[in-house]
Structures are given as C-alpha cells and as structure tokens.
Tab-separated table of C-alpha atoms in Angstrom:
chain	number	residue	atom	x	y	z
A	1	MET	CA	-28.649	-14.536	-5.856
A	2	TYR	CA	-26.671	-12.342	-7.990
A	3	LEU	CA	-25.748	-8.769	-6.711
A	4	ALA	CA	-25.028	-5.572	-8.723
A	5	GLY	CA	-22.963	-2.669	-8.079
A	6	ILE	CA	-23.078	0.747	-9.993
A	7	ASP	CA	-20.527	3.335	-9.287
A	8	ILE	CA	-20.917	6.919	-10.994
A	9	GLY	CA	-17.666	8.287	-10.888
A	10	THR	CA	-16.825	11.774	-12.518
A	11	THR	CA	-15.115	10.512	-15.510
A	12	SER	CA	-16.177	7.033	-15.636
A	13	ILE	CA	-19.299	4.746	-14.831
A	14	CYS	CA	-18.937	0.888	-13.724
A	15	VAL	CA	-21.622	-1.777	-13.330
A	16	ILE	CA	-20.427	-5.013	-11.589
A	17	VAL	CA	-22.250	-8.252	-11.171
A	18	THR	CA	-21.312	-10.478	-8.135
A	19	ASN	CA	-22.424	-13.840	-6.968
A	20	GLY	CA	-23.750	-12.996	-3.440
A	21	GLU	CA	-22.614	-16.437	-2.239
A	22	ASP	CA	-19.055	-15.857	-2.342
A	23	GLY	CA	-18.408	-12.561	-4.053
A	24	SER	CA	-16.870	-13.761	-7.080
A	25	VAL	CA	-17.248	-11.496	-9.922
A	26	VAL	CA	-19.639	-12.697	-12.815
A	27	ARG	CA	-19.173	-9.601	-15.003
A	28	THR	CA	-17.750	-6.053	-15.095
A	29	LEU	CA	-18.402	-3.180	-17.470
A	30	SER	CA	-17.736	0.218	-17.857
A	31	LYS	CA	-18.177	3.228	-19.947
A	32	ALA	CA	-16.739	6.680	-20.062
A	33	ASN	CA	-18.789	9.285	-18.466
A	34	ASP	CA	-19.329	11.597	-21.327
A	35	ALA	CA	-22.273	13.602	-19.463
A	36	ALA	CA	-20.071	16.907	-18.899
A	37	LEU	CA	-21.607	19.955	-20.388
A	38	PRO	CA	-19.748	22.635	-22.217
A	39	SER	CA	-19.787	26.124	-20.466
A	40	MET	CA	-18.621	29.619	-20.917
A	41	LYS	CA	-18.058	29.933	-17.470
A	42	LEU	CA	-14.524	28.559	-16.623
A	43	TRP	CA	-15.358	27.556	-13.050
A	44	GLU	CA	-18.637	25.492	-13.589
A	45	ARG	CA	-18.349	22.097	-13.864
A	46	ALA	CA	-21.822	20.484	-14.797
A	47	GLN	CA	-23.087	16.997	-16.208
A	48	ASN	CA	-26.144	15.859	-17.830
A	49	ALA	CA	-27.824	13.728	-15.301
A	50	ASP	CA	-30.411	12.016	-17.753
A	51	ARG	CA	-27.442	11.306	-19.957
A	52	ILE	CA	-25.699	9.301	-16.831
A	53	VAL	CA	-28.948	7.531	-16.396
A	54	GLU	CA	-28.756	6.608	-19.967
A	55	LEU	CA	-25.271	5.274	-19.689
A	56	VAL	CA	-26.067	3.089	-16.853
A	57	ARG	CA	-29.130	1.852	-18.713
A	58	GLU	CA	-26.861	0.820	-21.864
A	59	LEU	CA	-24.441	-0.824	-19.672
A	60	ILE	CA	-27.215	-2.835	-17.897
A	61	GLU	CA	-28.566	-3.992	-21.366
A	62	GLU	CA	-24.841	-5.167	-22.265
A	63	CYS	CA	-24.728	-7.601	-19.316
A	64	ARG	CA	-28.539	-8.636	-19.971
A	65	ASP	CA	-27.903	-12.365	-19.844
A	66	ASP	CA	-26.430	-12.241	-16.077
A	67	TRP	CA	-28.548	-9.186	-15.091
A	68	ASN	CA	-31.771	-11.505	-15.323
A	69	ASN	CA	-30.304	-13.144	-11.983
A	70	VAL	CA	-29.663	-9.911	-10.171
A	71	GLY	CA	-31.747	-9.663	-7.078
A	72	ALA	CA	-30.607	-6.337	-5.567
A	73	ILE	CA	-28.864	-3.007	-6.913
A	74	GLY	CA	-26.327	-0.908	-4.744
A	75	ILE	CA	-25.096	2.313	-6.088
A	76	SER	CA	-22.037	4.373	-5.347
A	77	CYS	CA	-21.591	7.766	-6.514
A	78	GLN	CA	-19.399	10.873	-6.812
A	79	MET	CA	-19.835	12.717	-3.619
A	80	HIS	CA	-20.685	16.430	-2.813
A	81	GLY	CA	-22.396	17.560	-6.033
A	82	VAL	CA	-26.099	17.907	-6.168
A	83	LEU	CA	-28.942	18.418	-8.779
A	84	TYR	CA	-32.446	19.773	-8.637
A	85	ALA	CA	-35.493	17.545	-9.181
A	86	ASP	CA	-39.053	18.478	-9.696
A	87	LYS	CA	-42.172	17.297	-7.752
A	88	GLU	CA	-42.406	14.115	-10.380
A	89	GLY	CA	-38.858	13.178	-9.604
A	90	TYR	CA	-37.125	14.491	-12.876
A	91	ALA	CA	-33.883	16.625	-13.095
A	92	VAL	CA	-34.837	20.376	-13.811
A	93	SER	CA	-30.910	21.142	-13.612
A	94	PRO	CA	-27.890	19.553	-14.405
A	95	LEU	CA	-25.603	17.556	-11.988
A	96	PHE	CA	-23.103	20.537	-10.431
A	97	THR	CA	-20.493	18.346	-9.495
A	98	TRP	CA	-17.888	18.408	-6.591
A	99	GLN	CA	-15.285	20.122	-8.980
A	100	ASP	CA	-17.971	23.342	-9.534
A	101	GLY	CA	-16.098	26.232	-8.669
A	102	ARG	CA	-19.004	28.805	-8.041
A	103	GLY	CA	-18.380	28.572	-4.292
A	104	ASP	CA	-15.296	30.551	-4.885
A	105	LEU	CA	-16.974	33.258	-6.458
A	106	LEU	CA	-16.958	36.677	-4.689
A	107	LEU	CA	-19.968	38.382	-3.117
A	108	GLU	CA	-20.309	41.960	-2.715
A	109	SER	CA	-18.594	41.634	0.721
A	110	GLY	CA	-15.366	40.427	-0.865
A	111	LYS	CA	-15.664	37.182	0.511
A	112	THR	CA	-16.535	33.984	-1.505
A	113	TYR	CA	-19.763	31.876	-1.170
A	114	ALA	CA	-18.348	29.112	0.402
A	115	SER	CA	-16.436	31.165	3.287
A	116	THR	CA	-19.571	33.141	3.698
A	117	LEU	CA	-21.790	30.184	4.452
A	118	SER	CA	-18.830	28.873	6.722
A	119	GLU	CA	-18.957	32.005	8.723
A	120	LEU	CA	-22.627	32.182	9.010
A	121	THR	CA	-23.036	28.474	10.030
A	122	GLY	CA	-19.713	27.672	11.725
A	123	TYR	CA	-19.333	24.577	9.424
A	124	PRO	CA	-16.180	24.011	7.317
A	125	LEU	CA	-17.241	24.204	3.691
A	126	HIS	CA	-15.872	24.192	0.459
A	127	THR	CA	-16.750	25.177	-3.174
A	128	GLY	CA	-18.282	21.913	-4.623
A	129	PHE	CA	-20.302	21.000	-1.909
A	130	GLY	CA	-23.900	20.793	-2.662
A	131	LEU	CA	-25.326	23.178	-0.339
A	132	VAL	CA	-22.638	25.756	-1.232
A	133	THR	CA	-23.704	25.438	-4.738
A	134	HIS	CA	-27.322	25.861	-3.345
A	135	PHE	CA	-26.415	28.884	-1.358
A	136	SER	CA	-25.144	30.412	-4.408
A	137	PHE	CA	-28.271	29.829	-6.247
A	138	THR	CA	-30.329	31.119	-3.490
A	139	LYS	CA	-28.480	34.225	-3.347
A	140	GLN	CA	-28.474	34.869	-6.905
A	141	ARG	CA	-32.019	33.991	-6.983
A	142	GLU	CA	-31.519	31.493	-9.629
A	143	ILE	CA	-32.827	28.326	-8.307
A	144	PRO	CA	-34.307	26.470	-11.475
A	145	SER	CA	-38.005	26.771	-11.950
A	146	GLY	CA	-40.004	23.634	-10.871
A	147	ALA	CA	-37.271	22.798	-8.528
A	148	GLU	CA	-38.782	20.707	-5.582
A	149	LYS	CA	-35.709	18.839	-4.198
A	150	LEU	CA	-32.118	18.695	-4.058
A	151	CYS	CA	-30.301	15.164	-4.561
A	152	THR	CA	-27.379	13.464	-5.353
A	153	ILE	CA	-26.861	11.734	-8.960
A	154	GLY	CA	-26.662	8.346	-7.225
A	155	ASP	CA	-30.382	8.831	-5.515
A	156	TYR	CA	-31.468	10.178	-8.871
A	157	LEU	CA	-30.472	7.251	-10.645
A	158	ALA	CA	-32.243	4.992	-8.033
A	159	MET	CA	-35.442	7.111	-8.587
A	160	GLN	CA	-35.238	6.529	-12.305
A	161	LEU	CA	-34.748	2.872	-11.921
A	162	CYS	CA	-37.713	2.304	-9.365
A	163	ARG	CA	-39.844	5.213	-10.849
A	164	GLU	CA	-39.871	6.915	-7.420
A	165	LYS	CA	-40.642	10.624	-7.225
A	166	THR	CA	-39.203	11.792	-4.281
A	167	PRO	CA	-35.562	11.367	-3.408
A	168	PHE	CA	-34.121	10.229	0.063
A	169	ILE	CA	-30.068	10.268	0.866
A	170	ASP	CA	-27.995	8.173	2.934
A	171	SER	CA	-25.906	10.071	5.490
A	172	SER	CA	-22.494	9.392	3.782
A	173	ASN	CA	-23.740	11.550	0.804
A	174	ALA	CA	-25.681	13.792	3.190
A	175	ALA	CA	-22.578	14.827	4.955
A	176	SER	CA	-20.682	15.571	1.860
A	177	THR	CA	-23.027	18.226	0.512
A	178	GLY	CA	-22.396	20.306	3.815
A	179	LEU	CA	-24.410	21.478	6.956
A	180	PHE	CA	-24.812	18.110	8.253
A	181	SER	CA	-24.476	17.387	11.958
A	182	LEU	CA	-22.399	14.541	12.472
A	183	LYS	CA	-23.103	14.160	16.362
A	184	ASN	CA	-26.800	14.273	15.454
A	185	GLY	CA	-26.989	12.497	12.319
A	186	GLU	CA	-29.039	14.907	10.470
A	187	PHE	CA	-28.710	18.111	8.496
A	188	ASP	CA	-28.593	21.363	10.560
A	189	LYS	CA	-31.865	22.812	9.159
A	190	ASP	CA	-31.667	25.603	11.979
A	191	GLN	CA	-28.358	26.889	10.292
A	192	LEU	CA	-29.510	26.380	6.858
A	193	ILE	CA	-32.649	28.620	7.446
A	194	GLU	CA	-30.617	31.150	9.282
A	195	ALA	CA	-28.427	31.380	6.181
A	196	GLY	CA	-31.440	32.257	4.030
A	197	MET	CA	-31.969	28.831	2.600
A	198	GLU	CA	-35.385	26.957	2.539
A	199	ALA	CA	-35.175	23.590	4.411
A	200	GLY	CA	-37.712	22.180	2.231
A	201	PHE	CA	-35.147	21.462	-0.855
A	202	LEU	CA	-33.268	19.000	1.573
A	203	PRO	CA	-34.145	15.151	0.836
A	204	GLU	CA	-35.254	13.058	3.793
A	205	LEU	CA	-32.493	10.821	5.288
A	206	ALA	CA	-32.623	7.276	4.461
A	207	HIS	CA	-31.870	6.219	8.116
A	208	THR	CA	-34.422	3.118	8.078
A	209	ALA	CA	-35.576	3.395	4.405
A	210	LYS	CA	-32.368	1.876	2.743
A	211	LEU	CA	-34.541	0.551	-0.122
A	212	ALA	CA	-35.460	3.084	-2.638
A	213	GLY	CA	-37.884	0.739	-4.107
A	214	GLU	CA	-38.093	-2.062	-6.976
A	215	THR	CA	-37.350	-2.266	-10.630
A	216	ALA	CA	-40.301	-3.005	-12.790
A	217	ASP	CA	-38.808	-6.496	-13.024
A	218	GLY	CA	-38.628	-6.753	-9.089
A	219	LYS	CA	-35.060	-6.164	-8.373
A	220	LYS	CA	-34.476	-4.208	-4.969
A	221	VAL	CA	-32.694	-0.968	-5.401
A	222	LEU	CA	-30.930	0.899	-2.626
A	223	TRP	CA	-30.223	4.500	-1.987
A	224	ALA	CA	-26.935	5.637	-2.983
A	225	ILE	CA	-23.900	5.455	-0.733
A	226	GLY	CA	-20.918	7.938	-1.019
A	227	ASP	CA	-18.006	6.643	-3.266
A	228	ASN	CA	-15.241	6.973	-0.146
A	229	GLN	CA	-17.600	4.817	1.821
A	230	ALA	CA	-18.246	2.280	-1.094
A	231	SER	CA	-14.706	2.045	-1.870
A	232	PHE	CA	-13.461	1.321	1.735
A	233	LEU	CA	-16.432	-1.448	1.874
A	234	GLY	CA	-15.034	-2.721	-1.256
A	235	ALA	CA	-11.315	-2.784	-0.586
A	236	VAL	CA	-10.878	-4.046	3.059
A	237	PRO	CA	-11.078	-7.410	4.324
A	238	SER	CA	-12.200	-5.996	7.896
A	239	PHE	CA	-13.415	-2.608	9.025
A	240	LYS	CA	-11.179	-2.660	12.088
A	241	GLY	CA	-7.445	-2.838	11.977
A	242	THR	CA	-7.079	-1.791	8.077
A	243	LEU	CA	-5.461	1.591	6.848
A	244	LEU	CA	-7.033	2.170	3.347
A	245	VAL	CA	-4.653	4.164	0.975
A	246	ASN	CA	-6.367	5.172	-2.134
A	247	ILE	CA	-4.313	6.765	-4.963
A	248	GLY	CA	-6.031	7.729	-7.891
A	249	THR	CA	-6.760	11.088	-9.477
A	250	GLY	CA	-6.534	12.590	-5.991
A	251	SER	CA	-5.365	10.414	-2.840
A	252	GLN	CA	-6.714	9.745	0.657
A	253	VAL	CA	-6.166	7.626	3.697
A	254	SER	CA	-9.380	6.178	5.439
A	255	VAL	CA	-9.641	4.468	8.784
A	256	TYR	CA	-12.626	2.963	10.521
A	257	SER	CA	-13.807	4.093	13.958
A	258	PRO	CA	-16.996	2.776	15.528
A	259	ASP	CA	-17.209	6.181	17.639
A	260	TYR	CA	-17.420	9.545	16.840
A	261	ILE	CA	-14.078	11.211	16.865
A	262	GLU	CA	-12.608	14.750	15.672
A	263	CYS	CA	-8.936	14.591	14.605
A	264	PRO	CA	-6.679	17.657	13.553
A	265	ASN	CA	-6.594	17.702	9.613
A	266	LEU	CA	-8.731	14.610	9.249
A	267	GLU	CA	-12.433	14.722	8.257
A	268	THR	CA	-14.795	12.716	9.884
A	269	ARG	CA	-17.472	11.081	7.736
A	270	PRO	CA	-20.600	9.071	8.556
A	271	PHE	CA	-20.099	5.240	7.657
A	272	ILE	CA	-22.993	3.199	6.639
A	273	ASP	CA	-22.953	0.762	9.471
A	274	GLY	CA	-23.499	3.833	11.840
A	275	GLY	CA	-19.573	4.187	12.599
A	276	PHE	CA	-17.427	6.658	10.977
A	277	LEU	CA	-14.340	7.016	8.651
A	278	LEU	CA	-11.644	9.323	9.497
A	279	VAL	CA	-10.195	10.599	6.137
A	280	GLY	CA	-7.197	12.644	5.031
A	281	ALA	CA	-7.961	13.686	1.485
A	282	SER	CA	-5.192	15.315	-0.879
A	283	LEU	CA	-6.147	17.154	-3.917
A	284	SER	CA	-2.938	15.683	-5.522
A	285	GLY	CA	-1.890	12.166	-5.857
A	286	GLY	CA	-2.417	10.819	-9.122
A	287	LYS	CA	-2.727	14.420	-10.521
A	288	SER	CA	0.971	15.374	-9.363
A	289	TYR	CA	2.352	12.019	-10.923
A	290	GLU	CA	0.501	12.935	-14.225
A	291	LEU	CA	2.088	16.414	-13.962
A	292	LEU	CA	5.642	14.846	-13.806
A	293	GLU	CA	4.690	12.682	-16.830
A	294	GLN	CA	3.544	15.626	-18.894
A	295	PHE	CA	6.785	17.583	-17.895
A	296	PHE	CA	8.924	14.524	-19.171
A	297	ARG	CA	6.709	14.443	-22.263
A	298	ASP	CA	7.384	18.365	-22.924
A	299	VAL	CA	11.227	17.786	-22.425
A	300	CYS	CA	11.153	15.218	-25.154
A	301	GLY	CA	9.077	17.203	-27.426
A	302	ALA	CA	11.221	20.044	-27.144
A	303	PHE	CA	14.393	18.051	-28.082
A	304	GLY	CA	12.630	16.568	-31.089
A	305	LYS	CA	11.672	13.230	-29.694
A	306	THR	CA	7.666	12.593	-29.676
A	307	GLU	CA	6.200	9.905	-27.837
A	308	GLU	CA	2.654	8.630	-28.470
A	309	ARG	CA	2.538	6.206	-25.826
A	310	THR	CA	2.210	7.420	-21.982
A	311	LEU	CA	5.642	7.434	-20.249
A	312	TYR	CA	4.278	5.899	-16.799
A	313	GLU	CA	6.057	2.276	-17.357
A	314	VAL	CA	9.028	4.043	-17.808
A	315	MET	CA	8.964	6.142	-14.807
A	316	ASN	CA	7.822	3.520	-12.552
A	317	ARG	CA	10.852	1.549	-13.718
A	318	LEU	CA	12.923	4.816	-13.097
A	319	ALA	CA	11.476	5.059	-9.468
A	320	GLU	CA	12.402	1.482	-8.865
A	321	GLU	CA	15.979	1.887	-9.900
A	322	ALA	CA	16.124	5.284	-7.800
A	323	LEU	CA	15.164	3.089	-4.567
A	324	LYS	CA	18.312	1.019	-4.904
A	325	ASP	CA	20.431	4.156	-5.274
A	326	PRO	CA	22.292	5.103	-2.187
A	327	SER	CA	22.688	8.974	-3.145
A	328	PRO	CA	20.607	11.255	-1.098
A	329	PRO	CA	17.025	11.528	-2.188
A	330	LEU	CA	15.322	14.731	-3.586
A	331	ARG	CA	12.610	16.296	-1.548
A	332	VAL	CA	9.279	17.083	-3.206
A	333	GLY	CA	6.114	18.688	-1.911
A	334	THR	CA	3.459	17.694	-4.216
A	335	GLN	CA	0.817	20.099	-3.352
A	336	PHE	CA	0.867	21.602	-6.765
A	337	PHE	CA	-2.942	21.923	-6.651
A	338	GLY	CA	-3.160	23.288	-3.201
A	339	THR	CA	-4.818	21.739	-0.054
A	340	ARG	CA	-8.364	22.176	1.020
A	341	GLU	CA	-7.193	24.369	3.824
A	342	HIS	CA	-4.855	26.252	1.647
A	343	PRO	CA	-6.116	26.274	-1.995
A	344	HIS	CA	-3.206	28.573	-3.258
A	345	LYS	CA	-0.245	26.501	-1.845
A	346	THR	CA	2.012	25.497	-4.347
A	347	GLY	CA	4.402	22.511	-4.585
A	348	ILE	CA	8.305	22.429	-4.092
A	349	ILE	CA	11.481	20.729	-5.068
A	350	GLU	CA	14.442	20.843	-2.827
A	351	GLY	CA	17.593	19.207	-1.561
A	352	ILE	CA	19.029	19.206	-5.285
A	353	ARG	CA	22.632	17.991	-5.418
A	354	PRO	CA	24.711	17.133	-8.558
A	355	ASP	CA	24.358	13.376	-7.501
A	356	ASN	CA	20.548	13.406	-7.374
A	357	PHE	CA	19.460	15.898	-10.100
A	358	ASN	CA	18.254	13.099	-12.601
A	359	ALA	CA	14.989	11.688	-13.817
A	360	LYS	CA	14.860	8.619	-11.622
A	361	LYS	CA	15.469	10.324	-8.334
A	362	LEU	CA	13.003	13.074	-9.340
A	363	THR	CA	10.055	10.486	-10.025
A	364	ALA	CA	10.735	8.643	-6.669
A	365	ALA	CA	10.829	12.034	-4.943
A	366	PHE	CA	7.315	12.590	-6.330
A	367	LEU	CA	6.193	9.344	-5.154
A	368	HIS	CA	7.655	9.999	-1.789
A	369	GLY	CA	5.962	13.636	-1.597
A	370	ILE	CA	2.541	11.776	-2.532
A	371	LEU	CA	2.705	9.205	0.458
A	372	ASP	CA	4.287	11.848	2.810
A	373	GLU	CA	1.185	14.186	2.492
A	374	LEU	CA	-0.959	10.945	3.244
A	375	ASP	CA	1.360	9.790	6.245
A	376	GLY	CA	0.912	13.396	7.773
A	377	PHE	CA	-2.990	12.553	7.714
A	378	THR	CA	-2.199	9.417	9.793
A	379	LYS	CA	0.115	11.045	12.294
A	380	GLY	CA	-3.292	12.829	13.379
A	381	LEU	CA	-5.152	9.564	14.259
A	382	PRO	CA	-5.696	8.699	17.863
A	383	ALA	CA	-2.880	6.430	19.532
A	384	ASP	CA	-5.531	3.839	20.220
A	385	LEU	CA	-6.400	3.444	16.590
A	386	LEU	CA	-2.928	3.571	15.253
A	387	VAL	CA	-1.826	0.693	17.459
A	388	GLN	CA	-4.862	-1.388	16.239
A	389	LEU	CA	-3.719	-1.045	12.634
A	390	THR	CA	-2.532	-4.654	11.191
A	391	ARG	CA	-2.752	-4.151	7.444
A	392	LEU	CA	-2.460	-1.597	4.694
A	393	ALA	CA	-4.941	-1.907	2.040
A	394	VAL	CA	-4.435	-0.205	-1.253
A	395	SER	CA	-6.591	0.834	-4.124
A	396	GLY	CA	-6.551	3.076	-7.196
A	397	ASN	CA	-4.535	2.632	-10.452
A	398	GLY	CA	-1.996	5.229	-9.020
A	399	ILE	CA	-0.730	2.369	-6.585
A	400	ARG	CA	-1.887	-1.042	-8.055
A	401	LYS	CA	0.209	-0.408	-11.087
A	402	ASN	CA	3.302	0.920	-9.288
A	403	MET	CA	5.509	-1.417	-7.538
A	404	ALA	CA	7.783	1.331	-6.354
A	405	MET	CA	4.934	3.048	-4.908
A	406	GLN	CA	3.835	-0.239	-2.983
A	407	ARG	CA	7.298	-0.808	-1.392
A	408	LEU	CA	7.341	2.765	-0.311
A	409	ALA	CA	3.853	2.899	1.185
A	410	SER	CA	4.658	-0.578	2.807
A	411	SER	CA	7.814	0.954	4.369
A	412	LYS	CA	6.402	4.348	5.210
A	413	TRP	CA	3.738	2.761	7.525
A	414	GLN	CA	5.136	-0.508	8.684
A	415	LEU	CA	2.165	-2.710	7.526
A	416	PRO	CA	2.142	-5.478	5.063
A	417	ILE	CA	0.095	-4.440	1.797
A	418	THR	CA	-3.257	-6.208	0.936
A	419	PHE	CA	-5.085	-5.596	-2.453
A	420	ALA	CA	-8.749	-5.143	-2.873
A	421	LYS	CA	-10.098	-8.457	-4.668
A	422	VAL	CA	-11.778	-6.280	-7.364
A	423	LYS	CA	-10.130	-3.346	-8.997
A	424	GLU	CA	-13.514	-1.707	-9.276
A	425	GLU	CA	-13.676	-1.335	-5.225
A	426	ALA	CA	-16.454	1.172	-5.318
A	427	ALA	CA	-18.780	-0.792	-7.481
A	428	PHE	CA	-18.004	-4.119	-5.364
A	429	GLY	CA	-18.654	-1.796	-2.166
A	430	ALA	CA	-22.183	-0.905	-3.526
A	431	ALA	CA	-22.676	-4.532	-4.260
A	432	VAL	CA	-21.872	-5.764	-0.843
A	433	HIS	CA	-24.147	-2.708	0.515
A	434	ALA	CA	-26.953	-4.253	-1.377
A	435	ALA	CA	-26.209	-7.671	-0.032
A	436	VAL	CA	-26.892	-6.377	3.369
A	437	GLY	CA	-29.307	-3.927	2.389
A	438	SER	CA	-31.474	-6.401	0.753
A	439	GLY	CA	-31.287	-8.783	3.621
A	440	LEU	CA	-29.181	-11.377	2.132
A	441	TYR	CA	-26.740	-10.994	5.050
A	442	ASN	CA	-27.438	-9.718	8.652
A	443	ASP	CA	-24.518	-7.294	8.835
A	444	TYR	CA	-21.333	-6.298	6.919
A	445	ALA	CA	-18.943	-8.231	8.705
A	446	GLU	CA	-20.821	-11.447	7.633
A	447	ALA	CA	-20.933	-9.965	4.136
A	448	LEU	CA	-17.396	-9.310	4.032
A	449	GLN	CA	-16.348	-12.407	5.477
A	450	ARG	CA	-18.318	-14.298	2.630
A	451	MET	CA	-17.845	-12.035	-0.391
A	452	GLN	CA	-14.041	-11.066	0.060
A	453	ARG	CA	-13.013	-14.857	0.167
A	454	SER	CA	-13.029	-15.656	-3.617
A	455	ASP	CA	-10.345	-14.667	-5.871
A	456	SER	CA	-12.356	-15.216	-8.928
A	457	ASP	CA	-11.334	-13.475	-12.089
A	458	ASP	CA	-13.437	-10.982	-13.865
A	459	LYS	CA	-14.888	-12.153	-17.092
C-alpha cells in the first residue's frame, strides 16, 4: 500500500507518496504557498485557507498515476495558527498564522493581548498562538459572522478532503494554540471561560478518533499533526537516544521523553504516541544566516559589484576555511530577531581583533552563534536524558547544505550525525503517521523500523 504525507508550511506545500512496505519515496511534489493575503495592517499575517486546499488538490492531481495506489493520507501543518469554520465546515475567515502580530497590540490597560491572557490564565502565551488571536477577536467583538469552530489549517484540509463538517484536533496542534493542560491532556476550558471566551469554539480532541474520514475514492484521512512532531517522526531512526537539530528559517532542538517533564527554557509538547517532545526553539537560525548574506550583498553593491546569485555557497566555503584558521574566533550572538522570552533582545558581535576581523571568521562566528543558542537549550535537559543521547539527527536546508555547520554541530554535542532519509521530513513524518493511524503498522517503532530502512532516491 502507498501512503501520502501532506505538509502545509508557511511558504511551501509538499506532497510525498511513499511505499508503506519499506518507506521508499515514490513521488515528491511541492508548490510555493501563495495564499498570503495583503493587509494594510503591518502586524497582520493571514492566508487564504481555501487557496491552500486548492494548491493541495493541484499537487494531488499532478501525481495522479501514483495517487491511485494511496491507501491513507497523513497531514502535517504549520502550528499555532487558526481559522474559523461555519457549521457546514467551510472557512469564514482567513488562516491567521503563527506570525500574526495582533497579540502584541495593546489593550486599554497598556498591556498586550498575549501578556494579558497569560496573566489571566497562568499559561505562557505569545502572539500568533491561536487562542491569543481568538482572545483578541473576542475582546474586539470581531469574531466572524457564522463562525462555529476554530480549527488548524491541517484539520481544515482534512475536512475538505473527506467533506466532514466538524473539526477535531490532535493534541500536538491543540497545545500549540495555547491554554492546553499538558498534564491533563486537554484544553483548560475553565481558564478560557474565566478569560471571557466561549469554550464552544474549541474543536474536540482527536484522542481516539485519529481518522477524519475517507475521501470520495476510499482513502483514509487522518487529522493533522503539528509540523514539529511530524518532522521529528520523519527525521529520526528511533525516538529514544536521538537529539534532533533542525535549522531552517528558524532553528530548534528536540528530544523525546516518554514522561511529562518541565525543563527551564524548554517547551514541553505532546507527541503523537502519548509521550512528549522537549523543544528549544529559536527565532533566528537560517534567518540570521540570511541576514549575513544580505549584508555581504549590500557591501558588494556599495562597491559597484552586483551579484545575481545567492552568496551562500561562497559563505559556506569561507566558514570551512575559518575552521582551519588558528586565529581566535569572533563571537556572535545571533538573536537578531529577539527570543520568545525577550522579543526585544538584539544580536551582538564581539571579540574583534586585527587578525579575525574578516569575512570568513565572521561567517563561521554566525554558525557558532546559531548552534550556541541551541546548545544552551540542551544544557537544560535532565541528566538521565542527556546520557541516553547516542546520535545527532539533523534536518533543514540550513544544515543539510552546510558542511561547516555539520562539523561544528557534531563537535559541539560530541555525537555522530545522521541525516533524515527524506529531505521533506514533515511530509514523510505525516506518511509514517498515516501508516500507524490506518492500521498498516501496530505502532511507530514498527513503522520506523520498516519505513526508515530504505535509501531509495526520490523520483
């Protein structure tokens, strides 16, 4: 049986078709996510939910020959964001994404919506979280007409594929919207109501009903899982003993724990098997490296040399050269975009000397800085989890395409590096999830043992 994994990202959408017997990739297709909606409000980040569904349908049509053999569909989606659906299951609002800034707007009290809701409920919340967005709409009395339920974009897609009217939500996505009790495994409806919101807008949890339904041609469709959990599932050979480092636009480290644990500076997220992921998430990562590339490009332009292609290949080579240079390194704090705890924090460059103030040392220092921030998260892990780590799984183009970054990472954590078999980790993880949810395999350990063993190339 073939399995399909669909990943709805902020900037791209991917569909992958795999052979359920060995995980070999049959087809991979992707499109740019062009559903972003223009807005006069500089803080608003919204996407057209029905356009996203249309893009997915176009990708399905493009792989029609292989799609006929698909038996089950898993979905991964960008986390935190929500949209409103009516009683027929159709969107009556855009998708308000994780980047939406209305939660940082000020109430009459002079406090932000996000901080106010955090104080009222005791939960750590940030702008872009779905229930912070909903809190803003509730206070402003701007909940869309006809709205019955909140749902994620992944669950909205599942509804459209199956023509279901009522959304459910996996705990991996539910927790990302806010006001979710990890210990109890459910939304904290009492706190939500106490904050002045109606609990009726919350979707039911997909604890036992992992299947959303079936498509018109009989394919099983699962409710969506969070892209962080899907990426972990699609990138690691085994849950236990693996430290996952993902460097893309942002960056994060993830470690699996079978038990609920609270760690300083780490976020505990529900995992799809009933366990948890301990996650340290940075707002920087690839964005910081992109900032450096733009700086180099501006310098070239200022001196009359324009460059059409990106400078990343040159930067990566410079970084490798810097690792062989014995002169003292520069030190860069890459929090140019702040942190979740300190959104106004700035980056720093220090340790400048005559023998290290050059392009290669600066480039290498940016890579060090990105990894240093992630290493700071791992230092907060419990000792019993740290000693169990035997491998470093890496994902994301920010590290896949950068040998210097790989060497620095392996050295920093003193672990051998393994690469995910498939570059589209979240989509592949969604396919693995479909394998278990549809009953092809009894559990995720069995699915990973079978599906991660093949090294077949994509078509």
